[in-house]
């Protein structure tokens, strides 16, 4: 179904702006969040941090938070590490479901390997090129993106550097993985409408690939997963809002 998504991955600047507000509003995080520059994706944040940050951003903007620590949806999730309850009808920000993320990544196109088509190069995404390994990687040479390989990890790029897909979304492939809501698990064999993944699990889904990943991992269909406590310099986030906001 319809929804809105941030045009760009959350930048270090936006992450810090929300944290500056919620610092006195009861929120705590496992990690402070890092970024190569203010306009680059925030990284080194775990799944729990992202969920709490979405709530903080919602409250900062006067929206109803999506995540709670009780089944009655009265205690806003602000601290600790819990598998929160979700108010799916809330007006506030939340992580996309895996299905929502893939719909957004494809940008309205059908049957394409990447958000823009079936091949990939440095002109389209920030990733680790390896054309001798993948025929659809048409980059002329291998390695990190030369524009961003400055010898200081991570080799992220500023958001909006690459052209948007058909939905106007930038960097849905490469640069930084994006956390999703879902626990990782096998797809159902039957058709589903607006699936939200398994009810339990040990890993949360991340999508999109990063500056440090081969073309294979940047495909719109590729599914990766990490422990929700995982924090490294290749994972960020990109929240969604319900349609009508």
Short mmCIF file of C-alpha atoms in Angstrom, two decimals:
data_model
loop_
_atom_site.label_atom_id
_atom_site.label_comp_id
_atom_site.label_asym_id
_atom_site.label_seq_id
_atom_site.Cartn_x
_atom_site.Cartn_y
_atom_site.Cartn_z
CA UNK A 1 0.00 0.00 0.00
CA UNK A 2 1.02 3.64 -0.33
CA UNK A 3 3.43 5.30 2.09
CA UNK A 4 6.02 8.09 2.17
CA UNK A 5 9.77 7.57 2.53
CA UNK A 6 12.62 10.01 3.19
CA UNK A 7 14.22 11.05 -0.10
CA UNK A 8 17.68 10.44 1.36
CA UNK A 9 19.25 8.20 3.99
CA UNK A 10 19.27 9.95 7.37
CA UNK A 11 22.32 12.22 7.47
CA UNK A 12 24.62 12.74 10.43
CA UNK A 13 23.28 16.29 10.63
CA UNK A 14 19.63 15.20 10.91
CA UNK A 15 20.53 12.46 13.38
CA UNK A 16 22.30 14.98 15.61
CA UNK A 17 19.50 17.53 15.34
CA UNK A 18 16.94 15.06 16.66
CA UNK A 19 19.30 13.80 19.37
CA UNK A 20 19.91 17.35 20.54
CA UNK A 21 16.17 17.69 21.09
CA UNK A 22 15.54 14.31 22.67
CA UNK A 23 18.51 14.44 25.00
CA UNK A 24 16.29 16.01 27.64
CA UNK A 25 13.20 14.01 26.80
CA UNK A 26 14.04 10.62 28.24
CA UNK A 27 15.76 8.98 25.25
CA UNK A 28 18.95 6.95 25.54
CA UNK A 29 20.98 5.21 22.85
CA UNK A 30 23.44 2.36 22.62
CA UNK A 31 25.67 4.37 20.26
CA UNK A 32 26.12 8.07 19.62
CA UNK A 33 26.05 7.68 15.83
CA UNK A 34 28.90 8.60 13.51
CA UNK A 35 29.24 10.13 10.07
CA UNK A 36 32.01 10.99 7.64
CA UNK A 37 30.51 14.46 7.32
CA UNK A 38 27.26 16.21 8.18
CA UNK A 39 25.80 15.47 4.72
CA UNK A 40 26.84 11.81 4.73
CA UNK A 41 24.66 8.97 6.09
CA UNK A 42 24.77 8.44 9.83
CA UNK A 43 26.29 5.06 10.65
CA UNK A 44 27.48 2.91 13.55
CA UNK A 45 24.01 2.76 15.09
CA UNK A 46 22.17 -0.42 15.98
CA UNK A 47 18.58 -1.34 15.18
CA UNK A 48 17.33 -0.30 18.63
CA UNK A 49 18.87 3.14 18.23
CA UNK A 50 17.08 3.63 14.93
CA UNK A 51 13.69 2.67 16.32
CA UNK A 52 14.03 5.00 19.33
CA UNK A 53 15.31 7.80 17.10
CA UNK A 54 12.22 7.44 14.88
CA UNK A 55 10.05 7.94 17.97
CA UNK A 56 12.05 10.98 19.02
CA UNK A 57 11.78 12.53 15.57
CA UNK A 58 8.03 11.92 15.65
CA UNK A 59 7.60 13.63 19.00
CA UNK A 60 9.87 16.48 17.98
CA UNK A 61 7.59 17.14 15.00
CA UNK A 62 4.34 16.70 16.93
CA UNK A 63 3.48 13.30 15.46
CA UNK A 64 2.28 10.17 17.25
CA UNK A 65 5.15 7.73 17.88
CA UNK A 66 4.96 4.31 16.27
CA UNK A 67 6.85 2.19 18.84
CA UNK A 68 5.85 1.20 22.39
CA UNK A 69 7.05 -1.12 25.14
CA UNK A 70 3.57 -2.40 26.08
CA UNK A 71 0.82 -4.15 24.15
CA UNK A 72 -1.62 -1.39 25.09
CA UNK A 73 0.52 1.08 23.12
CA UNK A 74 0.75 3.63 25.93
CA UNK A 75 4.44 3.53 26.98
CA UNK A 76 6.56 5.17 24.27
CA UNK A 77 9.77 3.26 23.57
CA UNK A 78 12.63 5.55 24.58
CA UNK A 79 15.36 3.49 26.23
CA UNK A 80 16.87 0.02 26.51
CA UNK A 81 16.75 -2.89 24.08
CA UNK A 82 13.29 -4.40 23.54
CA UNK A 83 11.32 -5.80 20.63
CA UNK A 84 8.72 -3.04 20.56
CA UNK A 85 5.03 -3.15 19.80
CA UNK A 86 4.03 -1.12 16.75
CA UNK A 87 1.11 1.23 16.30
CA UNK A 88 0.85 0.84 12.55
CA UNK A 89 -1.80 3.58 12.33
CA UNK A 90 0.40 6.14 14.09
CA UNK A 91 1.21 9.34 12.24
CA UNK A 92 4.90 9.18 13.17
CA UNK A 93 8.08 7.83 11.67
CA UNK A 94 9.03 4.16 11.63
CA UNK A 95 11.43 1.84 9.86
CA UNK A 96 10.09 0.47 6.57
CA UNK A 97 9.00 -3.12 6.39
CA UNK A 98 11.13 -5.20 4.07
CA UNK A 99 8.31 -5.22 1.51
CA UNK A 100 7.97 -1.44 1.69
CA UNK A 101 11.71 -1.00 1.26
CA UNK A 102 11.84 -3.14 -1.85
CA UNK A 103 8.83 -1.44 -3.39
CA UNK A 104 10.53 1.92 -2.78
CA UNK A 105 13.89 0.73 -4.12
CA UNK A 106 12.41 -0.47 -7.40
CA UNK A 107 10.94 2.97 -8.04
CA UNK A 108 7.97 1.71 -10.01
CA UNK A 109 10.10 -0.40 -12.38
CA UNK A 110 9.49 -4.13 -12.77
CA UNK A 111 12.06 -6.86 -13.30
CA UNK A 112 15.13 -4.64 -12.93
CA UNK A 113 18.18 -5.73 -10.96
CA UNK A 114 18.88 -2.26 -9.55
CA UNK A 115 16.74 0.83 -8.85
CA UNK A 116 17.63 2.23 -12.29
CA UNK A 117 18.10 -0.87 -14.49
CA UNK A 118 20.00 -4.14 -14.88
CA UNK A 119 23.64 -2.99 -14.75
CA UNK A 120 25.66 -0.96 -12.26
CA UNK A 121 28.70 1.34 -12.33
CA UNK A 122 30.29 4.07 -10.23
CA UNK A 123 28.20 6.60 -12.13
CA UNK A 124 25.11 5.20 -10.40
CA UNK A 125 26.16 4.12 -6.92
CA UNK A 126 28.88 4.09 -4.27
CA UNK A 127 29.96 0.44 -3.99
CA UNK A 128 33.01 -1.82 -4.35
CA UNK A 129 33.31 -2.58 -8.06
CA UNK A 130 34.31 -6.08 -9.14
CA UNK A 131 33.41 -6.40 -12.83
CA UNK A 132 35.37 -9.62 -13.37
CA UNK A 133 33.11 -11.36 -10.84
CA UNK A 134 29.70 -10.00 -11.90
CA UNK A 135 28.77 -9.49 -15.55
CA UNK A 136 26.21 -6.85 -14.63
CA UNK A 137 28.93 -4.77 -12.96
CA UNK A 138 29.99 -2.74 -16.01
CA UNK A 139 32.47 -0.54 -14.20
CA UNK A 140 35.78 -0.40 -16.14
CA UNK A 141 37.95 -1.11 -13.06
CA UNK A 142 37.69 -2.76 -9.65
CA UNK A 143 37.85 -1.28 -6.18
CA UNK A 144 36.28 1.40 -4.02
CA UNK A 145 34.64 4.42 -5.62
CA UNK A 146 37.64 6.68 -6.41
CA UNK A 147 35.76 9.89 -5.64
CA UNK A 148 35.24 8.83 -2.02
CA UNK A 149 38.28 6.64 -1.41
CA UNK A 150 40.33 9.15 0.59
CA UNK A 151 42.15 6.61 2.73
CA UNK A 152 39.98 7.26 5.77
CA UNK A 153 37.17 4.78 6.49
CA UNK A 154 34.31 4.76 5.84
CA UNK A 155 34.17 5.72 2.17
CA UNK A 156 30.60 6.97 2.29
CA UNK A 157 29.32 9.67 -0.04
CA UNK A 158 27.08 12.70 0.56
CA UNK A 159 23.39 11.93 0.17
CA UNK A 160 21.89 13.07 -3.10
CA UNK A 161 25.16 12.64 -5.00
CA UNK A 162 23.60 10.06 -7.33
CA UNK A 163 20.47 10.37 -9.46
CA UNK A 164 17.14 9.38 -7.87
CA UNK A 165 15.06 6.40 -8.94
CA UNK A 166 11.56 6.55 -10.42
CA UNK A 167 10.07 7.49 -7.04
CA UNK A 168 12.58 10.31 -6.50
CA UNK A 169 14.59 8.38 -3.88
CA UNK A 170 18.37 8.67 -3.83
CA UNK A 171 20.93 6.05 -2.76
CA UNK A 172 18.62 3.05 -2.52
CA UNK A 173 21.67 1.03 -3.60
CA UNK A 174 25.14 1.37 -2.09
CA UNK A 175 26.52 4.00 0.30
CA UNK A 176 24.96 2.55 3.49
CA UNK A 177 22.71 -0.39 4.35
CA UNK A 178 19.27 0.60 5.63
CA UNK A 179 17.68 -1.11 8.60
CA UNK A 180 14.16 -2.51 8.10
CA UNK A 181 11.52 -3.46 10.65
CA UNK A 182 11.29 -7.18 9.90
CA UNK A 183 12.83 -10.09 11.68
CA UNK A 184 14.71 -12.10 9.07
CA UNK A 185 12.97 -15.28 7.88
CA UNK A 186 11.90 -17.23 4.82
CA UNK A 187 9.26 -15.74 2.58
CA UNK A 188 5.80 -17.25 2.70
CA UNK A 189 4.88 -19.45 -0.26
CA UNK A 190 1.55 -17.65 -0.65
CA UNK A 191 0.64 -14.16 -1.76
CA UNK A 192 0.50 -11.49 0.94
CA UNK A 193 -0.64 -7.90 1.23
CA UNK A 194 1.60 -5.56 3.24
CA UNK A 195 3.61 -8.35 4.95
CA UNK A 196 5.49 -7.43 8.12
CA UNK A 197 7.79 -10.43 8.45
CA UNK A 198 7.98 -13.15 11.13
CA UNK A 199 6.69 -12.45 14.62
CA UNK A 200 10.00 -13.45 16.21
CA UNK A 201 13.61 -14.00 15.22
CA UNK A 202 17.24 -13.35 16.05
CA UNK A 203 18.28 -11.01 13.21
CA UNK A 204 16.71 -7.90 11.68
CA UNK A 205 16.70 -7.26 7.94
CA UNK A 206 18.89 -4.67 6.26
CA UNK A 207 18.70 -3.73 2.59
CA UNK A 208 20.59 -1.84 -0.10
CA UNK A 209 24.29 -2.64 0.25
CA UNK A 210 27.03 -0.15 1.12
CA UNK A 211 30.24 1.54 0.02
CA UNK A 212 32.09 -1.62 1.08
CA UNK A 213 29.93 -4.17 -0.79
CA UNK A 214 29.99 -5.79 -4.22
CA UNK A 215 27.29 -5.15 -6.82
CA UNK A 216 25.58 -8.41 -5.86
CA UNK A 217 24.66 -7.01 -2.45
CA UNK A 218 23.32 -3.76 -3.93
CA UNK A 219 20.55 -5.45 -5.92
CA UNK A 220 16.99 -4.43 -5.09
CA UNK A 221 16.10 -8.04 -4.25
CA UNK A 222 19.07 -8.83 -2.02
CA UNK A 223 18.23 -9.56 1.61
CA UNK A 224 20.81 -9.26 4.36
CA UNK A 225 20.40 -9.56 8.09
CA UNK A 226 22.25 -8.54 11.23
CA UNK A 227 21.79 -8.90 14.96
CA UNK A 228 19.79 -5.87 16.12
CA UNK A 229 22.72 -4.98 18.38
CA UNK A 230 25.05 -4.77 15.37
CA UNK A 231 26.70 -1.42 14.78
CA UNK A 232 29.26 -0.76 12.08
CA UNK A 233 30.23 1.90 9.57
CA UNK A 234 28.09 0.54 6.76
CA UNK A 235 24.56 0.58 8.25
CA UNK A 236 22.18 3.54 8.52
CA UNK A 237 18.46 4.12 8.15
CA UNK A 238 15.73 5.74 6.07
CA UNK A 239 12.33 6.09 7.80
CA UNK A 240 8.85 6.08 6.33
CA UNK A 241 5.57 7.84 7.15
CA UNK A 242 2.03 6.60 6.51
CA UNK A 243 0.20 7.91 3.47
CA UNK A 244 -1.85 11.01 4.22
CA UNK A 245 0.77 12.74 6.37
#
